[in-house]
GROMACS .gro file of C-alpha atoms in nm:
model
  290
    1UNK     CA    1   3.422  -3.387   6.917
    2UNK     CA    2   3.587  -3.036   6.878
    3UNK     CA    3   3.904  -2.963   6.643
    4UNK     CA    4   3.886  -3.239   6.459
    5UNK     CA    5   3.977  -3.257   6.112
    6UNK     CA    6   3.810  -3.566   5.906
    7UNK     CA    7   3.996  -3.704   5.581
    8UNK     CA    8   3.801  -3.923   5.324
    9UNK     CA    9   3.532  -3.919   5.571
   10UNK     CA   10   3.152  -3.991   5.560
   11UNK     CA   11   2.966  -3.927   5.828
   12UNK     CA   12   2.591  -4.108   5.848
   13UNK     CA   13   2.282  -4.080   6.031
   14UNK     CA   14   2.355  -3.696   6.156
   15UNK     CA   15   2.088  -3.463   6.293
   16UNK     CA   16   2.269  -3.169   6.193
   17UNK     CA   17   2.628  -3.082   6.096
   18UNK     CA   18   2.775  -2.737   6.234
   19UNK     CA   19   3.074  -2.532   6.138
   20UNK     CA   20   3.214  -2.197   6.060
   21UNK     CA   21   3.326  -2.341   5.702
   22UNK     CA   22   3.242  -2.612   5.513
   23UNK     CA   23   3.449  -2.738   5.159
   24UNK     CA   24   3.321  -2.970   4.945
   25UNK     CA   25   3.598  -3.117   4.738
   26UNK     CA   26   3.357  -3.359   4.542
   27UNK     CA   27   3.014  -3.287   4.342
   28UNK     CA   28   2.736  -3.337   4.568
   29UNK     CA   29   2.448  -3.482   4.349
   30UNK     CA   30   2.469  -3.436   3.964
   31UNK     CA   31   2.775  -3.233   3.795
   32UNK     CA   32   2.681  -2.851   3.824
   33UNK     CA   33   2.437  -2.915   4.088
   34UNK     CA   34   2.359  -2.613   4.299
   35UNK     CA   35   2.394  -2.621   4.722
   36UNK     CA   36   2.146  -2.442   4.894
   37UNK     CA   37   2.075  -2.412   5.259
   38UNK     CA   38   1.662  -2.501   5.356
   39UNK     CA   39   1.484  -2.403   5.555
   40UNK     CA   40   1.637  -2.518   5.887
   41UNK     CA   41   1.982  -2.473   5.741
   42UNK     CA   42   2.035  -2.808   5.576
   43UNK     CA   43   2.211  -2.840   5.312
   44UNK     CA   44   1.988  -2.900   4.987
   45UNK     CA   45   2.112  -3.020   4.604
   46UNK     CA   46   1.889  -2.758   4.382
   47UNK     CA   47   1.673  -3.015   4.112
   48UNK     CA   48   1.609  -2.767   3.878
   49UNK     CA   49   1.918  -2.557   3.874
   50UNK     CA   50   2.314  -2.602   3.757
   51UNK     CA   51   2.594  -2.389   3.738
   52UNK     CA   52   2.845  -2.418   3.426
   53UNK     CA   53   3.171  -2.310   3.619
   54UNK     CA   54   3.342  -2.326   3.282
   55UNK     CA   55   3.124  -2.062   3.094
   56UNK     CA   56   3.012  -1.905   3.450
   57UNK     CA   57   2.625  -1.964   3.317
   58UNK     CA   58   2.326  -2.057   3.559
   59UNK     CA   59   2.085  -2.282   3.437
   60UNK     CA   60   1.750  -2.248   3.567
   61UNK     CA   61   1.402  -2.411   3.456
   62UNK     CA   62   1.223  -2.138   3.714
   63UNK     CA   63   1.287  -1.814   3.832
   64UNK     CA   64   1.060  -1.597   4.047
   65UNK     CA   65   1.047  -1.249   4.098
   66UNK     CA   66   1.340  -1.092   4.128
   67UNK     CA   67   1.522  -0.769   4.096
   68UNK     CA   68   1.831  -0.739   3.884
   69UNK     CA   69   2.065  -0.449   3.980
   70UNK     CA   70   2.281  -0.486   3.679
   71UNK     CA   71   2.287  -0.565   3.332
   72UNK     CA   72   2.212  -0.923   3.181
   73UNK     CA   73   2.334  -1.070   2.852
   74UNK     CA   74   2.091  -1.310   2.703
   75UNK     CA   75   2.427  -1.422   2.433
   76UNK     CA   76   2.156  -1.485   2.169
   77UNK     CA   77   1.901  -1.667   2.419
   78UNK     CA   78   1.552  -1.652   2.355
   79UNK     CA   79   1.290  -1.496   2.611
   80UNK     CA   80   0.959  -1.651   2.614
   81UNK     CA   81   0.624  -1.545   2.775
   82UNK     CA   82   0.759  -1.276   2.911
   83UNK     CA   83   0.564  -0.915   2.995
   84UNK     CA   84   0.761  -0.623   3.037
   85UNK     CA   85   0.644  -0.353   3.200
   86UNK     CA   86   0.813  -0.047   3.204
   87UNK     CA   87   1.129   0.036   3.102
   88UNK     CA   88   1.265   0.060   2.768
   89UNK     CA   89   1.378  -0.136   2.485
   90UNK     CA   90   1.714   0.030   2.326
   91UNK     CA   91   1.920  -0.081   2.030
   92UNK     CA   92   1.699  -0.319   1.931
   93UNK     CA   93   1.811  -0.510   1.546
   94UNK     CA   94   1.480  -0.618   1.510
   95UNK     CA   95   1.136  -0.664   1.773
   96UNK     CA   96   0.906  -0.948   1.634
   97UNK     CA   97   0.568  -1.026   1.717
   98UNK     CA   98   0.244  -1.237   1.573
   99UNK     CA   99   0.014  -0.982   1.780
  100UNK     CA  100  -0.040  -0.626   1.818
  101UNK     CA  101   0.155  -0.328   2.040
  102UNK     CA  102  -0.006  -0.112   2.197
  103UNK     CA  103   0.149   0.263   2.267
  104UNK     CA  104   0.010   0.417   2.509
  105UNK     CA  105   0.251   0.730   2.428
  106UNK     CA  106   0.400   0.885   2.166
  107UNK     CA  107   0.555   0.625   1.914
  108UNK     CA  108   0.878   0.770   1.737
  109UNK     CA  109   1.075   0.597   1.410
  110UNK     CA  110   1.364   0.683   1.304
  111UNK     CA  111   1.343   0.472   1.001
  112UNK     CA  112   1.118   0.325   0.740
  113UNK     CA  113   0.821   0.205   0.880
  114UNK     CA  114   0.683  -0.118   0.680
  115UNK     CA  115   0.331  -0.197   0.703
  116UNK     CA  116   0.172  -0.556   0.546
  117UNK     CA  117  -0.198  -0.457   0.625
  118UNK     CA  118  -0.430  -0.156   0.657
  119UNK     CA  119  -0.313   0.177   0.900
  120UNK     CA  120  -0.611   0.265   1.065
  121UNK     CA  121  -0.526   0.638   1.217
  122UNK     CA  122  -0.808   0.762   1.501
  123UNK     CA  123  -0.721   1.111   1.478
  124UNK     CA  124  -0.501   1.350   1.214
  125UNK     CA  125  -0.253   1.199   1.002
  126UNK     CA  126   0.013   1.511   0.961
  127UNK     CA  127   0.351   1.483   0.773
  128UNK     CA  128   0.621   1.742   0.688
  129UNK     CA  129   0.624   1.574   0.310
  130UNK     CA  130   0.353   1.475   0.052
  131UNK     CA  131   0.210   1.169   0.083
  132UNK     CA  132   0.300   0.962  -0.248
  133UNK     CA  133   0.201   0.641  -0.404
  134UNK     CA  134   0.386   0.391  -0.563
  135UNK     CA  135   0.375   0.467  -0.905
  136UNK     CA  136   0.681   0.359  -1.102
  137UNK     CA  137   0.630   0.222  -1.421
  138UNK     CA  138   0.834  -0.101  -1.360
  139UNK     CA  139   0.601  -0.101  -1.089
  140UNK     CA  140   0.271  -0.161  -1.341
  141UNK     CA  141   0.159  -0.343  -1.615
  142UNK     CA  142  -0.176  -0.323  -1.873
  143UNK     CA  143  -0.128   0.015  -1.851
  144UNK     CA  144  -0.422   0.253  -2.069
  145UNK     CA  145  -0.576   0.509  -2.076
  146UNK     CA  146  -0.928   0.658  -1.965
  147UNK     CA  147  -1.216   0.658  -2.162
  148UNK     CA  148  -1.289   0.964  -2.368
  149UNK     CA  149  -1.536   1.142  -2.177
  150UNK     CA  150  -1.548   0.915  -1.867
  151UNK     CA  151  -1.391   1.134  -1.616
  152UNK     CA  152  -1.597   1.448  -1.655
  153UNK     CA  153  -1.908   1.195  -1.658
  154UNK     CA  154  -1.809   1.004  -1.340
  155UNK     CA  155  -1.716   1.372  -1.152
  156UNK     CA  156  -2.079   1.496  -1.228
  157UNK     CA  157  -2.215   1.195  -1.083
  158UNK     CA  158  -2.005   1.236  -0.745
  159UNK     CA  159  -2.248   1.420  -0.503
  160UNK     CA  160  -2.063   1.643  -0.218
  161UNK     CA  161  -2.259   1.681   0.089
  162UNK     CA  162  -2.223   1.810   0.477
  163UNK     CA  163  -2.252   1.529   0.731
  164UNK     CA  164  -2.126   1.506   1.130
  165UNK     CA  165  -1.995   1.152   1.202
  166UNK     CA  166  -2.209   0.919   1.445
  167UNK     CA  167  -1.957   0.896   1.730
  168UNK     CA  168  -2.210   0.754   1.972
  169UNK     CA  169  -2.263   0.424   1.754
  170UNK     CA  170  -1.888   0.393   1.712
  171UNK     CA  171  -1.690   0.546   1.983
  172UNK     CA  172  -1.388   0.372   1.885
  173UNK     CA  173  -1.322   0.503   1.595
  174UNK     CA  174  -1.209   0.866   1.713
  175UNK     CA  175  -1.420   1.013   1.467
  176UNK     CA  176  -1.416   1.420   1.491
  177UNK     CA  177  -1.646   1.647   1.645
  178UNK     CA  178  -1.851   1.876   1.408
  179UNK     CA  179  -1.948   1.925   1.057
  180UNK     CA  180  -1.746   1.754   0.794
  181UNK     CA  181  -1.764   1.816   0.382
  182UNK     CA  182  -1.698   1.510   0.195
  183UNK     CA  183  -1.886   1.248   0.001
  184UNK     CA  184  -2.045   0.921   0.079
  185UNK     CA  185  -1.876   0.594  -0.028
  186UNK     CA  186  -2.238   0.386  -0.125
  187UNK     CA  187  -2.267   0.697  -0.331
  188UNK     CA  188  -1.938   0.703  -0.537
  189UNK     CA  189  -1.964   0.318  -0.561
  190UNK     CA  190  -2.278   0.325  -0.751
  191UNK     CA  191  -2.038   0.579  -1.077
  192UNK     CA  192  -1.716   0.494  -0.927
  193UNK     CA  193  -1.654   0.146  -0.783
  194UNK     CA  194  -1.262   0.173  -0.831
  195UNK     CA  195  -1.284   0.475  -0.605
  196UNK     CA  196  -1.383   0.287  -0.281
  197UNK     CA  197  -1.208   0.032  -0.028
  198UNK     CA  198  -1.414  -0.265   0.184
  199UNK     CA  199  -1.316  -0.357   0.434
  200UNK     CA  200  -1.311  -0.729   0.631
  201UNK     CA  201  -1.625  -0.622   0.789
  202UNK     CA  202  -1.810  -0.418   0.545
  203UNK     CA  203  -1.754  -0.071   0.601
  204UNK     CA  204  -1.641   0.134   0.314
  205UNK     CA  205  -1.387   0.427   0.239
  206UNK     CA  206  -1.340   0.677  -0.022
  207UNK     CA  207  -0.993   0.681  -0.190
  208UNK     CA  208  -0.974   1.050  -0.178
  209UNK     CA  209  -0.606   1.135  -0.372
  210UNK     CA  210  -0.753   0.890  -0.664
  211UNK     CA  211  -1.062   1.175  -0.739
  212UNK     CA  212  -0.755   1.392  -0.837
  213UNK     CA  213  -0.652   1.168  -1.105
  214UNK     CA  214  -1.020   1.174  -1.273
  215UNK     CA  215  -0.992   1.601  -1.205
  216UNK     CA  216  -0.665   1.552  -1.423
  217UNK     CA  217  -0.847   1.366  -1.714
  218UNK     CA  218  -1.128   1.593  -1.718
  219UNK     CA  219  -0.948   1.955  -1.698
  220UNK     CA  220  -0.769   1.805  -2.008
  221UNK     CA  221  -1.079   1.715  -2.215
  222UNK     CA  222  -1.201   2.037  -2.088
  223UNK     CA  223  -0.895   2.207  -2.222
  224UNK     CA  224  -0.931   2.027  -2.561
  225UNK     CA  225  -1.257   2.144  -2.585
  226UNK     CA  226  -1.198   2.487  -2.529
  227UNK     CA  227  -0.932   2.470  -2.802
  228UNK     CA  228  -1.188   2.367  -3.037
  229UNK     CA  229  -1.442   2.594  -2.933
  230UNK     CA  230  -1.144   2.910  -2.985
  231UNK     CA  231  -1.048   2.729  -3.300
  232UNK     CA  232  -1.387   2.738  -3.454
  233UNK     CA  233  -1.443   3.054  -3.318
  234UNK     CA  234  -1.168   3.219  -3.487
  235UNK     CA  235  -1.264   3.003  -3.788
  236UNK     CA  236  -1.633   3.136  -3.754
  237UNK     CA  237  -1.535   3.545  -3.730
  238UNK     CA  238  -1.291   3.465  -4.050
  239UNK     CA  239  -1.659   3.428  -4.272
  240UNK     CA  240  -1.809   3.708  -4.080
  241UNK     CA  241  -1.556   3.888  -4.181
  242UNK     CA  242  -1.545   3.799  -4.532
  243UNK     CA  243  -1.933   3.799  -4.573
  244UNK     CA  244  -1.908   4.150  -4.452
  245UNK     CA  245  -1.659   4.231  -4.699
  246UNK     CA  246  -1.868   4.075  -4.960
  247UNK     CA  247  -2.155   4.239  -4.832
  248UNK     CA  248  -2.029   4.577  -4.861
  249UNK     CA  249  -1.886   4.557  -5.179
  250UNK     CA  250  -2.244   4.453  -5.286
  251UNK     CA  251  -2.395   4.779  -5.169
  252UNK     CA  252  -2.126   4.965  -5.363
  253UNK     CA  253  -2.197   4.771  -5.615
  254UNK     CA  254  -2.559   4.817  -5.606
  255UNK     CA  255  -2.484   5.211  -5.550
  256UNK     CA  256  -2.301   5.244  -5.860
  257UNK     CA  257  -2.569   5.109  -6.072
  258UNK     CA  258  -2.823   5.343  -5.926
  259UNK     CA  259  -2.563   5.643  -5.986
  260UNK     CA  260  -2.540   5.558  -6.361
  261UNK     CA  261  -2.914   5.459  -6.404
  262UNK     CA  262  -2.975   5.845  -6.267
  263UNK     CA  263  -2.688   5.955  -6.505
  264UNK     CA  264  -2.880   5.806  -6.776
  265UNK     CA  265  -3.189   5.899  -6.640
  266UNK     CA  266  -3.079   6.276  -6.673
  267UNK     CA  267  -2.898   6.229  -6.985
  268UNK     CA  268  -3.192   6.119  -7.120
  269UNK     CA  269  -3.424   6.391  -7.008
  270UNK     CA  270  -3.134   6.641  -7.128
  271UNK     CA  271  -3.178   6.491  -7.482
  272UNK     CA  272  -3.553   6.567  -7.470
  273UNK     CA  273  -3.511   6.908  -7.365
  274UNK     CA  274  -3.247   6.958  -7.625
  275UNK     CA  275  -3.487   6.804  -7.881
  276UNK     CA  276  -3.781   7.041  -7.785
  277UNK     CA  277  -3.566   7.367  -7.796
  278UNK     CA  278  -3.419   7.299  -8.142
  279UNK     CA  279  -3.806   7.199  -8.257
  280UNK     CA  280  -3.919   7.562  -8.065
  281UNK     CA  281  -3.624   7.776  -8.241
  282UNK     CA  282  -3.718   7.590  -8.609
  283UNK     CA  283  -4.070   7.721  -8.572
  284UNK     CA  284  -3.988   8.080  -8.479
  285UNK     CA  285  -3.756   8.087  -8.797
  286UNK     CA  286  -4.021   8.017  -9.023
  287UNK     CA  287  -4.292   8.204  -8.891
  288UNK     CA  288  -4.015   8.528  -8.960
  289UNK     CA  289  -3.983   8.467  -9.290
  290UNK     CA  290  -4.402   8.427  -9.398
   0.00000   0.00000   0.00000
């Protein structure tokens, strides 16, 4: 039958159906249902597929590889267990995940950077700023102060050595190449247990920024000690002095007796000599007048 146009038609039982166009004025299978044409060109209703004409959206419970050419808009939709591989992620509010990321490159923030847990750095940590701590007051609370004398104490006990790191038992770590200076965390546990960090499996590390805090307390008893020392010191050469002073004017002292037991002395001896020259000039007289 050629040229024929069918009205409110149905046609049954057909091996195949051919023509250059074909309009479907009514839904074939569910509302939304998609047409597709199999494998032999027959006309198939898609099971797991719809099309909202309203809000032009495709529904689909599968998709396969594919290659999109132009942009998509997910409106808000989530994306699960998906892997991404190459390409970029731009003007992101906010990337979520309950695993880890790995960066094989370079990774660059433009923000604040929140961590919950430990930041474990294989390689140098560099910065263009100091590296601070929080250390607000509002921030603390049972605040007070070191024990006299406990800083310089726990500083002598710290021992400083030379070490190289054992790379071949961890080669994961990143540890450097060559001799390191530094101290050894069993060590400063045994004086300094608030100096050191455990971690989950046991190793330890050496809070090294907190040493300069005991440094601080000790170059200030250090200082007060000096004080004293220049204070008694000063105190100390005031009685030299005046013992020198005293010492002095009992030498003068001592020299001015001598001088007037000698002035005596020769006063003394002048009085005798006087004596025997008035006794020698008496006996001349009278052996004159006999």
């Amino acid at each position: 039958v050629l040229n024929v146009v069918l009205k409110s038609a149905t046609v049954e039982s057909a091996d195949a159906v051919a023509a250059e166009s074909l309009r479907i004025t009514r839904h074939l299978g569910e509302p939304g249902g998609l047409v597709f044409a199999g494998r032999k060109g027959e006309l198939e209703v898609a099971s797991g597929a719809t099309y909202d004409a309203v809000t032009e959206t495709l529904h689909a419970k599968h998709v396969g590889a594919h290659t999109w050419k132009g942009d998509v808009d997910a409106a808000g939709a989530t994306l699960k267990n998906a892997r991404l591989i190459r390409g970029a992620v731009q003007d992101a509010e906010e990337v979520s995940t309950t695993g880890k990321i790995v960066a094989g490159g370079e990774l660059e923030v433009g923000g604040d950077a929140q961590l919950g847990g430990s930041l474990f750095v294989a390689g140098t940590v560099m910065g263009s700023g100091p590296y601070v701590d929080s250390s607000d007051r509002r921030f603390k609370t049972n605040i007070r102060p070191l024990n006299p004398g406990s800083a310089l104490e726990t500083l002598h006990g710290l021992r400083p050595v030379r070490y190289e790191y054992n790379r071949a038992a961890f080669p994961s770590r990143g540890f450097t190449n060559g001799t390191e200076i530094g101290l050894v965390a069993q060590d400063v546990e045994e004086v300094a247990p608030e100096l050191v960090v455990t971690d989950r499996d046991g190793f330890k590390y050496v809070s090294y920024a907190r040493i300069g805090v005991l440094a601080t307390h000790a170059l200030q008893e250090m200082a007060q000690e000096i004080q004293a020392l220049r204070t008694e010191n000063a105190r100390l050469a005031e009685r030299v002095a005046a013992l020198e002073a005293s010492d002095a004017a009992r030498h003068l002292g001592t020299r001015e007796d001598h001088a007037k037991t000698t002035a005596e002395s020769l006063l003394a001896r002048l009085e005798i000599l006087e004596r025997r020259v008035l006794t020698e000039d008496s006996s001349g007289v009278k052996g004159e007048g006999n």
